[in-house]
Tab-separated table of C-alpha atoms in Angstrom:
chain	number	residue	atom	x	y	z
B	1118	MET	CA	85.103	83.858	104.205
B	1119	VAL	CA	86.231	80.539	105.674
B	1120	TRP	CA	89.656	81.444	104.155
B	1121	SER	CA	90.473	83.661	107.134
B	1122	ASP	CA	90.734	80.460	109.393
B	1123	PRO	CA	94.440	80.091	110.169
B	1124	GLU	CA	94.610	76.418	109.514
B	1125	ILE	CA	92.919	76.835	106.128
B	1126	ILE	CA	95.365	79.682	105.376
B	1127	LYS	CA	98.358	77.343	106.124
B	1128	LEU	CA	96.966	74.510	104.030
B	1129	SER	CA	96.148	76.910	101.144
B	1130	THR	CA	99.818	77.309	100.359
B	1131	GLN	CA	99.666	73.639	99.019
B	1132	PHE	CA	97.072	74.458	96.448
B	1133	VAL	CA	97.205	76.671	93.406
B	1134	THR	CA	94.006	78.740	94.001
B	1135	VAL	CA	91.704	79.871	91.092
B	1136	ALA	CA	88.488	81.696	91.109
B	1137	ASP	CA	86.187	81.948	88.063
B	1138	GLU	CA	82.600	82.675	87.083
B	1139	VAL	CA	81.325	79.055	87.116
B	1140	TYR	CA	78.365	79.919	84.818
B	1141	MET	CA	80.901	80.511	82.018
B	1142	LEU	CA	82.362	77.069	82.677
B	1143	TYR	CA	79.132	75.128	83.044
B	1144	PRO	CA	75.957	77.126	82.072
B	1145	GLU	CA	72.559	76.159	83.298
B	1146	ASP	CA	70.417	76.775	80.118
B	1147	GLN	CA	70.652	74.536	77.007
B	1148	TRP	CA	71.376	77.448	74.553
B	1149	ASN	CA	74.563	78.334	76.468
B	1150	LEU	CA	75.472	74.700	77.013
B	1151	ASP	CA	75.378	74.161	73.340
B	1152	ARG	CA	77.437	77.283	72.829
B	1153	VAL	CA	80.293	76.097	75.059
B	1154	LYS	CA	80.034	72.253	74.311
B	1155	ASN	CA	83.386	72.307	72.515
B	1156	ASP	CA	85.063	74.865	74.824
B	1157	PRO	CA	88.181	73.290	76.443
B	1158	ALA	CA	87.473	74.979	79.741
B	1159	HIS	CA	83.896	73.614	79.796
B	1160	LEU	CA	85.116	70.150	78.804
B	1161	PHE	CA	87.805	70.220	81.578
B	1162	PHE	CA	85.345	71.140	84.266
B	1163	LYS	CA	82.557	68.798	82.949
B	1164	LYS	CA	85.057	65.913	83.049
B	1165	PHE	CA	85.939	66.680	86.562
B	1166	GLY	CA	82.217	66.954	87.564
B	1167	GLU	CA	81.566	63.562	86.220
B	1168	SER	CA	83.779	62.120	88.901
B	1169	VAL	CA	82.378	64.131	91.813
B	1170	PRO	CA	79.860	62.320	94.146
B	1171	LYS	CA	76.291	63.225	93.156
B	1172	GLU	CA	75.619	64.722	96.592
B	1173	ASN	CA	78.414	67.291	95.955
B	1174	TRP	CA	77.668	68.131	92.346
B	1175	HIS	CA	74.586	70.277	91.749
B	1176	HIS	CA	73.123	68.861	88.515
B	1177	PRO	CA	71.142	70.245	86.810
B	1178	GLY	CA	71.644	73.771	88.058
B	1179	THR	CA	74.314	76.184	89.105
B	1180	LYS	CA	77.743	74.758	90.006
B	1181	GLN	CA	78.914	77.401	92.414
B	1182	GLY	CA	81.095	75.620	95.047
B	1183	VAL	CA	84.657	74.838	96.143
B	1184	TYR	CA	86.449	72.176	94.044
B	1185	MET	CA	89.851	70.563	94.445
B	1186	MET	CA	91.243	68.750	91.409
B	1187	GLY	CA	94.498	67.302	89.926
B	1188	PRO	CA	96.333	68.768	87.000
B	1189	ASN	CA	94.073	66.726	84.462
B	1190	GLY	CA	90.787	67.291	86.223
B	1191	GLU	CA	91.200	64.303	88.664
B	1192	TYR	CA	88.714	64.480	91.569
B	1193	LEU	CA	90.315	65.290	94.902
B	1194	GLU	CA	87.387	66.910	96.720
B	1195	ALA	CA	84.314	69.036	95.875
B	1196	LYS	CA	81.251	70.602	97.430
B	1197	PHE	CA	78.505	72.548	95.861
B	1198	ALA	CA	77.535	75.813	97.745
B	1199	ALA	CA	80.442	75.428	100.131
B	1200	ALA	CA	82.640	77.939	102.046
B	1201	VAL	CA	80.301	78.613	104.934
B	1202	ASN	CA	81.746	76.060	107.377
B	1203	SER	CA	85.428	76.227	108.072
B	1204	ALA	CA	85.610	72.801	109.696
B	1205	ASP	CA	84.084	71.177	106.716
B	1206	ILE	CA	86.279	72.959	104.209
B	1207	LEU	CA	89.470	72.030	106.400
B	1208	ALA	CA	88.498	68.389	106.403
B	1209	ARG	CA	87.978	68.452	102.643
B	1210	MET	CA	91.325	70.149	102.065
B	1211	LYS	CA	93.137	67.435	104.151
B	1212	ARG	CA	91.353	64.664	102.255
B	1213	ALA	CA	92.258	66.343	98.955
B	1214	LEU	CA	95.976	66.468	99.917
B	1215	ASN	CA	95.852	62.803	100.923
B	1216	ARG	CA	94.389	61.840	97.679
B	1217	TRP	CA	96.894	64.067	95.846
B	1218	GLU	CA	99.767	62.055	97.464
B	1219	THR	CA	98.170	58.786	96.166
B	1220	LEU	CA	97.590	60.307	92.703
B	1221	LYS	CA	101.170	61.540	92.462
B	1222	SER	CA	102.402	58.031	93.073
B	1223	GLU	CA	100.058	56.415	90.633
B	1224	ARG	CA	100.678	58.739	87.714
B	1225	GLY	CA	104.205	59.882	88.404
B	1226	TYR	CA	103.267	63.588	88.986
B	1227	GLN	CA	105.984	65.732	90.371
B	1228	GLY	CA	104.925	68.428	92.802
B	1229	LEU	CA	106.761	71.743	92.534
B	1230	PRO	CA	106.953	74.599	94.950
B	1231	ILE	CA	104.239	77.281	94.332
B	1232	PRO	CA	106.018	80.493	93.757
B	1233	PRO	CA	104.784	83.496	95.567
B	1234	ALA	CA	102.911	85.993	93.502
B	1235	LYS	CA	102.262	89.626	94.046
B	1236	PRO	CA	98.540	90.627	94.274
B	1237	THR	CA	97.152	91.947	90.990
B	1238	HIS	CA	94.029	93.454	89.677
B	1239	PRO	CA	91.680	91.886	87.250
B	1240	PRO	CA	93.179	92.091	83.665
B	1241	GLU	CA	90.100	93.870	82.296
B	1242	ILE	CA	90.794	96.859	84.665
B	1243	THR	CA	93.092	99.279	82.889
B	1244	GLY	CA	94.428	102.826	83.315
B	1245	GLN	CA	96.980	104.866	85.003
B	1246	LEU	CA	94.920	105.098	88.121
B	1247	ILE	CA	93.496	101.822	89.471
B	1248	PHE	CA	91.325	101.695	92.617
B	1249	ARG	CA	90.326	98.749	94.741
B	1250	VAL	CA	86.785	99.289	95.827
B	1251	ASN	CA	85.121	98.115	99.078
B	1252	SER	CA	81.545	98.548	100.045
B	1253	ARG	CA	80.179	98.017	103.446
B	1254	ASP	CA	76.993	98.452	105.543
B	1255	LEU	CA	77.491	100.795	108.471
B	1256	PRO	CA	75.839	100.777	111.911
B	1257	ARG	CA	72.607	102.670	112.134
B	1258	GLY	CA	73.036	103.768	115.740
B	1259	ASN	CA	74.781	102.937	118.882
B	1260	GLY	CA	74.584	99.177	119.445
B	1261	ASP	CA	72.457	98.724	116.367
B	1262	GLN	CA	72.987	95.458	114.575
B	1263	SER	CA	70.580	95.987	111.608
B	1264	GLY	CA	73.455	96.277	109.123
B	1265	ARG	CA	74.190	92.648	109.484
B	1266	ARG	CA	74.770	90.516	106.399
B	1267	ILE	CA	71.633	88.404	107.157
B	1268	THR	CA	68.481	89.351	108.936
B	1269	ALA	CA	67.394	87.802	112.211
B	1270	GLU	CA	64.836	85.700	110.479
B	1271	GLU	CA	67.455	84.357	108.032
B	1272	GLN	CA	69.743	83.630	111.006
B	1273	ARG	CA	67.000	81.466	112.633
B	1274	ASN	CA	66.458	79.488	109.451
B	1275	ASN	CA	70.135	78.967	108.741
B	1276	ASN	CA	72.588	78.473	111.605
B	1277	VAL	CA	75.728	77.895	109.538
B	1278	TRP	CA	76.693	81.516	109.177
B	1279	SER	CA	79.724	82.473	111.189
B	1280	ASP	CA	80.222	85.790	113.058
B	1281	PHE	CA	82.433	87.233	110.354
B	1282	THR	CA	79.438	87.332	107.976
B	1283	LYS	CA	77.252	89.475	110.254
B	1284	TRP	CA	78.670	92.713	108.687
B	1285	ALA	CA	78.453	92.498	104.940
B	1286	TRP	CA	81.135	93.921	102.549
B	1287	ASN	CA	82.129	93.427	99.000
B	1288	GLU	CA	85.088	94.274	96.676
B	1289	SER	CA	85.363	95.495	93.110
B	1290	TRP	CA	87.645	97.565	90.948
B	1291	VAL	CA	87.689	100.708	88.769
B	1292	GLY	CA	90.353	102.056	86.399
B	1293	LEU	CA	90.847	105.621	85.228
B	1294	PRO	CA	92.839	106.738	82.212
B	1295	SER	CA	94.856	109.624	83.838
B	1296	ILE	CA	96.543	110.290	87.118
B	1297	GLN	CA	96.699	114.021	86.329
B	1298	SER	CA	92.993	114.452	86.556
B	1299	PHE	CA	93.406	114.051	90.454
B	1300	VAL	CA	96.455	116.467	90.755
B	1301	PRO	CA	95.658	120.116	91.226
B	1302	LYS	CA	97.845	122.474	89.127
B	1303	SER	CA	98.114	125.019	91.925
B	1304	ASN	CA	97.359	125.601	95.691
B	1305	GLN	CA	93.788	126.680	94.739
B	1306	ALA	CA	90.828	124.420	94.872
B	1307	GLU	CA	90.037	122.688	91.548
B	1308	GLU	CA	87.468	120.173	90.404
B	1309	VAL	CA	88.127	116.608	89.491
B	1310	SER	CA	87.030	116.012	85.803
B	1311	GLN	CA	83.344	115.050	85.412
B	1312	ARG	CA	84.508	112.271	82.951
B	1313	ASP	CA	86.438	110.405	85.777
B	1314	LEU	CA	83.749	111.149	88.390
B	1315	ARG	CA	80.935	109.830	86.376
B	1316	SER	CA	82.941	106.682	85.702
B	1317	ILE	CA	83.504	106.234	89.448
B	1318	ALA	CA	79.845	106.905	90.100
B	1319	ARG	CA	78.655	104.391	87.386
B	1320	ILE	CA	80.962	101.610	88.313
B	1321	ALA	CA	81.901	101.911	91.947
B	1322	LEU	CA	79.235	103.831	93.866
B	1323	LEU	CA	76.899	100.762	93.927
B	1324	ASP	CA	75.076	98.960	96.729
B	1325	ASN	CA	76.703	95.557	96.064
B	1326	VAL	CA	77.389	94.880	99.643
B	1327	ARG	CA	75.258	91.699	99.790
B	1328	GLY	CA	75.198	90.815	96.110
B	1329	GLN	CA	75.173	91.826	92.458
B	1330	ASN	CA	73.931	95.206	91.398
B	1331	PRO	CA	74.158	96.487	87.747
B	1332	GLU	CA	76.129	99.663	86.886
B	1333	TRP	CA	74.272	102.994	87.143
B	1334	ARG	CA	73.188	104.476	83.775
B	1335	GLU	CA	74.387	107.881	82.770
B	1336	GLN	CA	70.967	109.435	83.440
B	1337	ASP	CA	70.939	107.982	86.912
B	1338	ILE	CA	73.813	110.254	87.967
B	1339	LYS	CA	72.001	113.301	88.867
B	1340	SER	CA	75.017	115.100	90.238
B	1341	ILE	CA	78.588	114.429	91.370
B	1342	SER	CA	81.414	116.746	92.342
B	1343	LEU	CA	84.834	116.326	93.942
B	1344	THR	CA	87.042	119.263	94.911
B	1345	MET	CA	90.743	118.825	95.277
B	1346	ARG	CA	93.154	121.042	97.088
B	1347	ARG	CA	96.874	120.971	97.862
B	1348	ILE	CA	97.065	121.415	101.581
B	1349	ASN	CA	100.750	120.635	102.311
B	1350	THR	CA	104.177	120.051	100.635
B	1351	LYS	CA	106.884	118.352	102.634
B	1352	ASN	CA	110.081	116.570	101.517
B	1353	GLY	CA	108.958	117.072	97.892
B	1354	LEU	CA	105.664	115.262	98.418
B	1355	GLN	CA	102.273	116.926	98.069
B	1356	THR	CA	99.354	116.146	100.398
B	1357	ILE	CA	96.049	116.721	98.475
B	1358	GLN	CA	92.700	116.860	100.051
B	1359	TYR	CA	89.443	115.799	98.363
B	1360	THR	CA	85.807	116.616	99.357
B	1361	GLY	CA	82.741	115.969	97.362
B	1362	LEU	CA	79.069	115.006	97.064
B	1363	ALA	CA	76.919	112.748	94.861
B	1364	ASN	CA	73.275	112.239	94.049
B	1365	ILE	CA	72.506	108.919	92.203
B	1366	SER	CA	69.061	107.585	91.651
B	1367	ASP	CA	67.193	105.530	89.114
B	1368	GLY	CA	63.670	105.875	90.675
B	1369	ARG	CA	63.835	102.538	92.448
B	1370	LYS	CA	67.097	102.780	94.370
B	1371	SER	CA	69.403	105.660	95.319
B	1372	TYR	CA	72.812	106.550	96.889
B	1373	LEU	CA	73.441	110.069	98.344
B	1374	PRO	CA	77.037	110.096	99.742
B	1375	THR	CA	79.520	112.639	100.796
B	1376	CYS	CA	83.237	112.157	100.064
B	1377	TYR	CA	86.376	112.839	101.984
B	1378	GLY	CA	89.808	111.592	100.696
B	1379	GLU	CA	93.547	112.307	100.839
B	1380	GLY	CA	96.390	111.606	98.520
B	1381	ILE	CA	100.188	111.752	98.693
B	1382	TYR	CA	101.546	112.831	95.323
B	1383	ASN	CA	105.157	112.653	94.184
B	1384	PRO	CA	105.777	115.348	91.381
B	1385	GLU	CA	109.119	113.973	90.585
B	1386	THR	CA	107.844	110.578	89.622
B	1387	GLN	CA	104.375	111.841	88.657
B	1388	ARG	CA	102.783	109.154	90.709
B	1389	PHE	CA	100.736	108.890	93.915
B	1390	ASN	CA	102.222	107.132	96.917
B	1391	SER	CA	98.761	106.783	98.297
B	1392	LEU	CA	95.247	107.868	97.391
B	1393	ASP	CA	92.096	107.067	99.250
B	1394	LEU	CA	88.566	108.289	98.898
B	1395	VAL	CA	85.733	107.424	101.345
B	1396	TRP	CA	82.065	107.887	100.354
B	1397	ILE	CA	79.493	107.599	103.085
B	1398	GLY	CA	75.744	108.233	102.848
B	1399	PRO	CA	72.312	106.714	102.732
B	1400	ARG	CA	71.272	104.122	100.208
B	1401	SER	CA	67.777	103.090	99.604
B	1402	GLY	CA	65.805	100.561	97.465
B	1403	SER	CA	66.943	97.333	95.913
B	1404	ALA	CA	68.163	95.570	92.712
B	1405	GLN	CA	67.261	92.198	91.628
B	1406	PHE	CA	70.212	90.352	93.106
B	1407	ASN	CA	71.596	92.534	95.893
B	1408	GLN	CA	69.579	90.988	98.599
B	1409	ARG	CA	67.833	94.181	99.748
B	1410	ASP	CA	64.170	93.086	99.396
B	1411	LYS	CA	63.625	93.137	103.146
B	1412	ASP	CA	66.081	95.947	103.770
B	1413	GLN	CA	64.971	98.960	101.547
B	1414	GLY	CA	66.504	101.617	103.872
B	1415	PRO	CA	67.353	104.365	103.834
B	1416	ALA	CA	70.334	103.155	105.668
B	1417	PRO	CA	73.986	104.240	105.912
B	1418	MET	CA	76.571	102.579	103.566
B	1419	GLY	CA	80.187	103.249	103.027
B	1420	ILE	CA	82.338	102.832	99.885
B	1421	THR	CA	86.145	103.176	99.760
B	1422	LEU	CA	88.444	103.654	96.817
B	1423	SER	CA	92.087	102.814	97.543
B	1424	LEU	CA	94.960	103.200	95.121
B	1425	PHE	CA	96.252	99.871	93.985
B	1426	ASN	CA	100.035	100.140	93.377
């Protein structure tokens, strides 16, 4: 999260930023390396890596890091396992821009303004109703710090973590096929469809605060309900209230949240102006890669679903 540094934000406007799953560009195992050996994306990234100083290119092994390159894969800067030290990243960005000026002169490149772009969702997320999902550990009592991203032991062994990492959070997405399943047909309480609720549970109600966690299986969703009720109509806009419960468990890990939400729906456009759902409850257990081995819980966790317009 060094990208919240004001100087880094300013310099970032001079780069075209790209994020990708580096394992797909440069796999670690031989079978997958053979599979992508002629893939243009792999060849481009491999060519770039061959010009990176050895101490900044993790080979063999994962290539997760921060990389700055020219339009034809020219090396400008690179660091494996970066993005924990804002001063280091800032210095690398400045060096990269200096090298870019030299590269432009040598090769006749013409820099163009980078046009502003509206935020968008991942292309694989589809549907009439798309939610941005955020998960976060919550305090476990007044003054309690046990929901930090890293434990006290980890902090002692690694002093490069900044204050902003002490509270962990993550982001994901979920898309649903129809807006209408979240719109009550009358002023009476109605249930949101189980199809959509189970999609939300399976994909979004995960403990991925600190790392990866696979989707729940259908049989893990013991129960989930969400009641919607129109509570107000003003200036043609309907305010809809949502309350719900979920019980999700696979025998090793679980999440038992309650939900509260509100939406502002425009019947004329048949669209939501806003729609937010907050799920809060105890999670327990751990997955292989979600960094909960030493924090099994139960402990409070919150997940928000916010309409992405």
